[in-house]
mmCIF file of C-alpha atoms in Angstrom:
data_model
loop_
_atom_site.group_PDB
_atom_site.id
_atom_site.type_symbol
_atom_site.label_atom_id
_atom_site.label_comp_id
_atom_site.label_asym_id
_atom_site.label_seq_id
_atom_site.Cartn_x
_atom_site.Cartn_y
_atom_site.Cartn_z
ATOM 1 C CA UNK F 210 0.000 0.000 0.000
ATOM 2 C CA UNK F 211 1.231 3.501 -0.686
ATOM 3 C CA UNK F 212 1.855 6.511 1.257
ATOM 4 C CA UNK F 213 -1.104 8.190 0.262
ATOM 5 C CA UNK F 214 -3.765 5.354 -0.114
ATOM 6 C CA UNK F 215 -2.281 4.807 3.588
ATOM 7 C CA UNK F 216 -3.141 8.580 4.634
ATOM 8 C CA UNK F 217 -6.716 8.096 2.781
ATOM 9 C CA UNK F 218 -7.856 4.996 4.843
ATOM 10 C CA UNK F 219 -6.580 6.945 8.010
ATOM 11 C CA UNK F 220 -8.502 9.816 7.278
ATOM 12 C CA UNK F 221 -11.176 7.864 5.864
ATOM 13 C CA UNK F 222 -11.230 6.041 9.037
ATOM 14 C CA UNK F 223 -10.685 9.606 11.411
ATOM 15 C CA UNK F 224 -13.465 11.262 9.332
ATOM 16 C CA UNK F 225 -15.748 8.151 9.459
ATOM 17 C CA UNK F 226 -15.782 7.734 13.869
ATOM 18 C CA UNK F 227 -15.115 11.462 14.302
ATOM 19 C CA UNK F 228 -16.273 13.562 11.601
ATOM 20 C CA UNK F 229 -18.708 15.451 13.648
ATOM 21 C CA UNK F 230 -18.340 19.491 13.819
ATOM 22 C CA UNK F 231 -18.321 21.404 17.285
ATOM 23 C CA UNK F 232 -21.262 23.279 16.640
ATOM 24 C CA UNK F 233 -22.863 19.785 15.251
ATOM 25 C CA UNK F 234 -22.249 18.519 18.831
ATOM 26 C CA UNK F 235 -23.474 21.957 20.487
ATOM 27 C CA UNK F 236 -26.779 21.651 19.143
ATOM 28 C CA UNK F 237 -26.089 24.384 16.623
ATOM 29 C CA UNK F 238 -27.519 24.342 13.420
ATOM 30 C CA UNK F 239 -25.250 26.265 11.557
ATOM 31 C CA UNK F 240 -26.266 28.508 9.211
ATOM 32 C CA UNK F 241 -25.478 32.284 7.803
ATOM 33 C CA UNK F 242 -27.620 33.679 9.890
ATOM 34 C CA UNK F 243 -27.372 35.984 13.011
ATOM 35 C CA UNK F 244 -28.358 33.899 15.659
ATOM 36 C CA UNK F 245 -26.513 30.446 14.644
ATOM 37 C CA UNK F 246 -23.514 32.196 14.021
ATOM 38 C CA UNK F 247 -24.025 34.569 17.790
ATOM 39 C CA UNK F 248 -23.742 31.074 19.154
ATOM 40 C CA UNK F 249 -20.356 29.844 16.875
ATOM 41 C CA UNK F 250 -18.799 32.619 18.220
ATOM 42 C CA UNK F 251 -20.245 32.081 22.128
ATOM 43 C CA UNK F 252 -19.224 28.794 21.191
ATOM 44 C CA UNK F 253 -15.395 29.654 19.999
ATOM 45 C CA UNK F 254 -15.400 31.930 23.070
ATOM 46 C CA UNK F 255 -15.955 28.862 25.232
ATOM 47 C CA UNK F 256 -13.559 26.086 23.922
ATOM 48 C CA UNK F 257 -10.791 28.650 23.829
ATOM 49 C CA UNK F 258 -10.524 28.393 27.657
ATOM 50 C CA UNK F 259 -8.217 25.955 29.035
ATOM 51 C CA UNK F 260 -11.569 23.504 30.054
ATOM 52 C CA UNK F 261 -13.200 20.327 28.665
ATOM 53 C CA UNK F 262 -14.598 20.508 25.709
ATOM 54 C CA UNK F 263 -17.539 18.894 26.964
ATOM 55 C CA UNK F 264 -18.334 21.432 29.561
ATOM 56 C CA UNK F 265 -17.544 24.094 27.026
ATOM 57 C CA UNK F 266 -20.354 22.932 24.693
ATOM 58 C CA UNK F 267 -22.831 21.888 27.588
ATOM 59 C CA UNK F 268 -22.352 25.549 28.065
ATOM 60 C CA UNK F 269 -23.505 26.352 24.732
ATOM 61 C CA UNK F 270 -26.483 24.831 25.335
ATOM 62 C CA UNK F 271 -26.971 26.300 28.835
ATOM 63 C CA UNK F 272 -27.209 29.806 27.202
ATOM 64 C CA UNK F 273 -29.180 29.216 24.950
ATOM 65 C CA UNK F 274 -32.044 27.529 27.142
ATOM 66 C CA UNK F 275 -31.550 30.825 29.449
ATOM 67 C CA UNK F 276 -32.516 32.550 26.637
ATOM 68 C CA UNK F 277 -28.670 34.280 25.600
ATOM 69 C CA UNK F 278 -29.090 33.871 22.344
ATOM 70 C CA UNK F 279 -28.473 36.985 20.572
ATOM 71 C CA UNK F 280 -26.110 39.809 21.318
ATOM 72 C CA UNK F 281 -29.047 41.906 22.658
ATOM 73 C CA UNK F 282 -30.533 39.587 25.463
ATOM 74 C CA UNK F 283 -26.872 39.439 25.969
ATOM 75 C CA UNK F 284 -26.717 42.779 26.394
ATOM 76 C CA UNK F 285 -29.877 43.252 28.515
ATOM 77 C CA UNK F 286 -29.179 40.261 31.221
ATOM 78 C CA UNK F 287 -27.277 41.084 34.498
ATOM 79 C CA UNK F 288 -24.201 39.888 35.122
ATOM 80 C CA UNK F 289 -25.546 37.413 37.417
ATOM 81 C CA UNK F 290 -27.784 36.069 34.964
ATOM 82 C CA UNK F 291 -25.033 34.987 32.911
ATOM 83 C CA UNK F 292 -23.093 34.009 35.587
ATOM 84 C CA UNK F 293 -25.839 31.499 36.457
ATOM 85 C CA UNK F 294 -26.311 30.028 33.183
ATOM 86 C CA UNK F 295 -22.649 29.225 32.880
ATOM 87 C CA UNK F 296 -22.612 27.269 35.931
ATOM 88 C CA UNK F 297 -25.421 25.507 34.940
ATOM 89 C CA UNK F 298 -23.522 24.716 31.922
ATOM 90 C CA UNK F 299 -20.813 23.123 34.376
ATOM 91 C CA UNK F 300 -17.991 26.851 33.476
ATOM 92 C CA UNK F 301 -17.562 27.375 36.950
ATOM 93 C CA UNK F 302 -13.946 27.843 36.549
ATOM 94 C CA UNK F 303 -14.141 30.899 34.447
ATOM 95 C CA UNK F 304 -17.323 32.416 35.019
ATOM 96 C CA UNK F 305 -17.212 35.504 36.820
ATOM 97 C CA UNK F 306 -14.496 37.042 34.340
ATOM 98 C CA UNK F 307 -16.826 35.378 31.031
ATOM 99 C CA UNK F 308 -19.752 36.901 32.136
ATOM 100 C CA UNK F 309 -18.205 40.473 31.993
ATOM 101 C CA UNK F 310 -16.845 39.341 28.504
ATOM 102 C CA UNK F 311 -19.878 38.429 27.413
ATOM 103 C CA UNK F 312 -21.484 41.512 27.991
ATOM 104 C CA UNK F 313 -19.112 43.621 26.977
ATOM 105 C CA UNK F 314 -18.839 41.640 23.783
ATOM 106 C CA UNK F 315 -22.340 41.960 23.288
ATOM 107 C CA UNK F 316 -22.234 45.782 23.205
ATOM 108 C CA UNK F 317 -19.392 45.945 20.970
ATOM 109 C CA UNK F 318 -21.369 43.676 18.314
ATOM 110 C CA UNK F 319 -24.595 45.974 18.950
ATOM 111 C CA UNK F 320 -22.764 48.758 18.732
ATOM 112 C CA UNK F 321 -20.187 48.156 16.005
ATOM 113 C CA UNK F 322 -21.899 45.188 14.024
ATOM 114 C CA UNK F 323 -25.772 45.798 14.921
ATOM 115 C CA UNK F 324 -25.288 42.440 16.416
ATOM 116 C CA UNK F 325 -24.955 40.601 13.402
ATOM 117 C CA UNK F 326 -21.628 38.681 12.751
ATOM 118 C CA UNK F 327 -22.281 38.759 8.653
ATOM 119 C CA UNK F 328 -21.424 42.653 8.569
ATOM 120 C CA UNK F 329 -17.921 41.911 10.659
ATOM 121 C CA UNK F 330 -17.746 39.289 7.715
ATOM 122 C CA UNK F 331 -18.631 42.235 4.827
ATOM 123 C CA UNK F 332 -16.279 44.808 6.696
ATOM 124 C CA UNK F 333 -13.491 41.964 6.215
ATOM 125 C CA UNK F 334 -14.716 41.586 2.634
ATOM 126 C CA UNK F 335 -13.000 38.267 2.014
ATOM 127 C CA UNK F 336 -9.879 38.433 3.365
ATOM 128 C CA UNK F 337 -9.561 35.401 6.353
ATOM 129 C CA UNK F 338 -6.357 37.440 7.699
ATOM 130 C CA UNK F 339 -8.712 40.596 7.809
ATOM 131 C CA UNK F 340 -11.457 38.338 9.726
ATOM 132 C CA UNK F 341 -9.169 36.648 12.104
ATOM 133 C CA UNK F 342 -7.994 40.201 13.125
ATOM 134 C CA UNK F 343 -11.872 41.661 13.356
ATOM 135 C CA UNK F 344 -12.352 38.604 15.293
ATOM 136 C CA UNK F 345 -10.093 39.140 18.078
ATOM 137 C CA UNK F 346 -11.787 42.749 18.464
ATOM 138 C CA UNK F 347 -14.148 41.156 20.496
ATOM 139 C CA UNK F 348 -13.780 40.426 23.995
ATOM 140 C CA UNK F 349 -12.825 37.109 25.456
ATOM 141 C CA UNK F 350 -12.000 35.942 21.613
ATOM 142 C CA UNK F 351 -8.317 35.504 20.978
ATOM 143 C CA UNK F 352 -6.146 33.427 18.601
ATOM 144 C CA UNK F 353 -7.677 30.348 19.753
ATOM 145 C CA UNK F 354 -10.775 31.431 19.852
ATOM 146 C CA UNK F 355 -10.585 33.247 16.271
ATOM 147 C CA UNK F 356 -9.160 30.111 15.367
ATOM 148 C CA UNK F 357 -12.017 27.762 16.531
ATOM 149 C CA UNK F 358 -14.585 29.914 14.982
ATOM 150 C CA UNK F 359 -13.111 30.128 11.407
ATOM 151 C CA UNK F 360 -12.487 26.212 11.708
ATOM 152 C CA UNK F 361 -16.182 25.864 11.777
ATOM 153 C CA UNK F 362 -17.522 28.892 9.974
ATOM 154 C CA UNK F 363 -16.103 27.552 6.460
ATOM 155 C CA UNK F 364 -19.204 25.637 6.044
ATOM 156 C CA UNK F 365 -21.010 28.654 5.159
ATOM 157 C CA UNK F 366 -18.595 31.430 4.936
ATOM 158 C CA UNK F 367 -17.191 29.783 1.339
ATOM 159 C CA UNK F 368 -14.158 32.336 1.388
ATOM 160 C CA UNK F 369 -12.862 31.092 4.611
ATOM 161 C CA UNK F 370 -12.106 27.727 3.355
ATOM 162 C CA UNK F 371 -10.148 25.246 3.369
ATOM 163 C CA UNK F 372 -8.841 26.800 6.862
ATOM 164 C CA UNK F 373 -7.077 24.055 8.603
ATOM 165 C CA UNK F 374 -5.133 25.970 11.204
ATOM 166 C CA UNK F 375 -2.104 24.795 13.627
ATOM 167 C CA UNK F 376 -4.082 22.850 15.671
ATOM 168 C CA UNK F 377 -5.590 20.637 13.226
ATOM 169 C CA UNK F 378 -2.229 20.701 11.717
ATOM 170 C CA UNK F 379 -0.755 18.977 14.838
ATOM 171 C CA UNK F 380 -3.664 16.278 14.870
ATOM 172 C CA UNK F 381 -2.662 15.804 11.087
ATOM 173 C CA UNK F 382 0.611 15.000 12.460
ATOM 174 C CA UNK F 383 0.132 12.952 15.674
ATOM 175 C CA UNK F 384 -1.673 10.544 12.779
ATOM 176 C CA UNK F 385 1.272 10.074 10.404
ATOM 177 C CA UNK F 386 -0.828 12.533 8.068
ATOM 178 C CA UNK F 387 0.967 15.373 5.936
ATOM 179 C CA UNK F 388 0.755 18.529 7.258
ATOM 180 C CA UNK F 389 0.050 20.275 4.385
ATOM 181 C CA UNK F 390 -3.227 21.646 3.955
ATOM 182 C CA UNK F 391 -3.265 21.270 -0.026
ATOM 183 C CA UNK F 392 -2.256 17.077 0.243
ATOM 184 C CA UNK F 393 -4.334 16.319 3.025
ATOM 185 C CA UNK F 394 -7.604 17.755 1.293
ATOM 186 C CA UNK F 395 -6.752 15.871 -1.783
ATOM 187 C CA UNK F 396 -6.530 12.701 0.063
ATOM 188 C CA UNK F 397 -9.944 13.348 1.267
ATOM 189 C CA UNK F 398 -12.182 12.539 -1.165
ATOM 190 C CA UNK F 399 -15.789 14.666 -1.040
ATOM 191 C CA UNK F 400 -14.893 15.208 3.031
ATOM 192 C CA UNK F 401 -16.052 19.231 3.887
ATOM 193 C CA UNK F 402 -12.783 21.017 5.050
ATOM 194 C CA UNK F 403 -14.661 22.340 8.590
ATOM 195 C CA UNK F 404 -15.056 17.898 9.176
ATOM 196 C CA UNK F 405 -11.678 17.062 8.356
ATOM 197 C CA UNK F 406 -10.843 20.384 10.486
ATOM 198 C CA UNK F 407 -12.907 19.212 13.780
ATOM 199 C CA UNK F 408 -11.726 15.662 13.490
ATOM 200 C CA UNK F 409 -8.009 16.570 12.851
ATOM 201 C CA UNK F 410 -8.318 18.550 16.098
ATOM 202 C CA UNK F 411 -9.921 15.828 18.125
ATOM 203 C CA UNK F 412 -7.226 13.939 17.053
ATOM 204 C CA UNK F 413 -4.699 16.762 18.537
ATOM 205 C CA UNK F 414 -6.586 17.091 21.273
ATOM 206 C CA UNK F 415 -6.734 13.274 22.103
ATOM 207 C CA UNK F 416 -3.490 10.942 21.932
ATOM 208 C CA UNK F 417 -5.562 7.648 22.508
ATOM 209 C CA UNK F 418 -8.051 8.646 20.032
ATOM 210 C CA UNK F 419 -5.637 9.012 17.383
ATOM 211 C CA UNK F 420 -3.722 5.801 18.677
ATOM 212 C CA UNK F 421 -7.259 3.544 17.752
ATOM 213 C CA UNK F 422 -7.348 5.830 14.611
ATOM 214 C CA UNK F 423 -4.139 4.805 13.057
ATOM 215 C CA UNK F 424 -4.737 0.768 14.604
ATOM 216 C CA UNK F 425 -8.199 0.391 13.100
ATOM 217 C CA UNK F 426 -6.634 2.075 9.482
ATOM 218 C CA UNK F 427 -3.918 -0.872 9.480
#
């Protein structure tokens, strides 16, 4: 077997057990649209803290069922309110100081944006550096978190992709895969970059997960 048909039944195999987006798994139905993508970037916010991903994304949902699901009821809930919801979520760790990010973020996206993350995506007008920078404008959102949302956001932000960043990079790597963006989406077939993305990062993220990956590919 070759190199590459080698890399293709590893990623076919990755892809096939783990091929599940982040906002898939937070109950977020992505689409271009000002609430869905409110809650990618709550979302990116989240999983950019040094916590389980799990809580991060129970969090997600927490918010949401509180009702903070737009930048203005954001906006218009105390602090404790929000403080609240992300315990409930299980983000007791960082709360007090996300809270005040959160509502400070929410202002600046009223404010700036009208609350609606497609005219941060206009002001950018196509260029990802451009975005990543607007991005980190926002409170509580930096590399990482920039990162994490443009990972996901490629499925229906077109000009973003394919954006396979360091971190699904290094789970490209822990697998034996080539690290260059360009090969690894030609060895995958009809696979959407922001899936290869997620599962490449679970992958980082996860040493025995990529372990059963490469044994169940041989």
């Amino acid at each position: 077997m070759g190199r590459d048909d080698r890399a293709a039944e590893v990623i076919g195999e990755l892809v096939g057990e783990h091929g599940q987006t982040y906002a898939e798994e937070a109950g977020i139905r992505l689409k271009d649209a000002p609430q869905p993508l409110y809650r990618l970037l709550l979302m990116a916010l989240l999983l950019s803290a040094r916590i389980r991903s799990s809580i991060a994304l129970a969090t997600v949902r927490a918010l949401q069922e509180a009702g903070l699901k737009d930048p203005r009821h954001m906006a218009q809930a105390d602090w404790q309110e929000r403080v609240d919801a992300l315990g409930r979520g299980g983000y007791r760790r960082y709360d007090e100081r996300t809270a005040t990010q959160l509502g400070v973020g929410a202002e600046l996206l009223t404010e700036r944006w009208g609350g609606d993350l497609r005219r941060l995506r206009k002001e950018a007008d196509g260029d990802v550096p451009a975005l990543r920078r607007l991005l980190q404008e926002i409170p509580g959102i930096g590399p990482a978190g920039a990162d994490i949302f443009l990972r996901e956001v490629q499925r229906v932000w077109p000009e973003v992709a394919p954006y396979l960043d360091a971190k699904a990079l290094s789970g490209a790597e822990r697998l034996g895969l080539p690290k260059d963006p360009e090969q690894l989406l030609k060895l995958t077939k009809d696979t959407e970059p922001a899936v290869l993305a997620a599962a490449l990062v679970r992958a980082a993220l996860d040493k025995k997960l990529a372990e059963e990956v490469r044994q169940h590919a041989a």
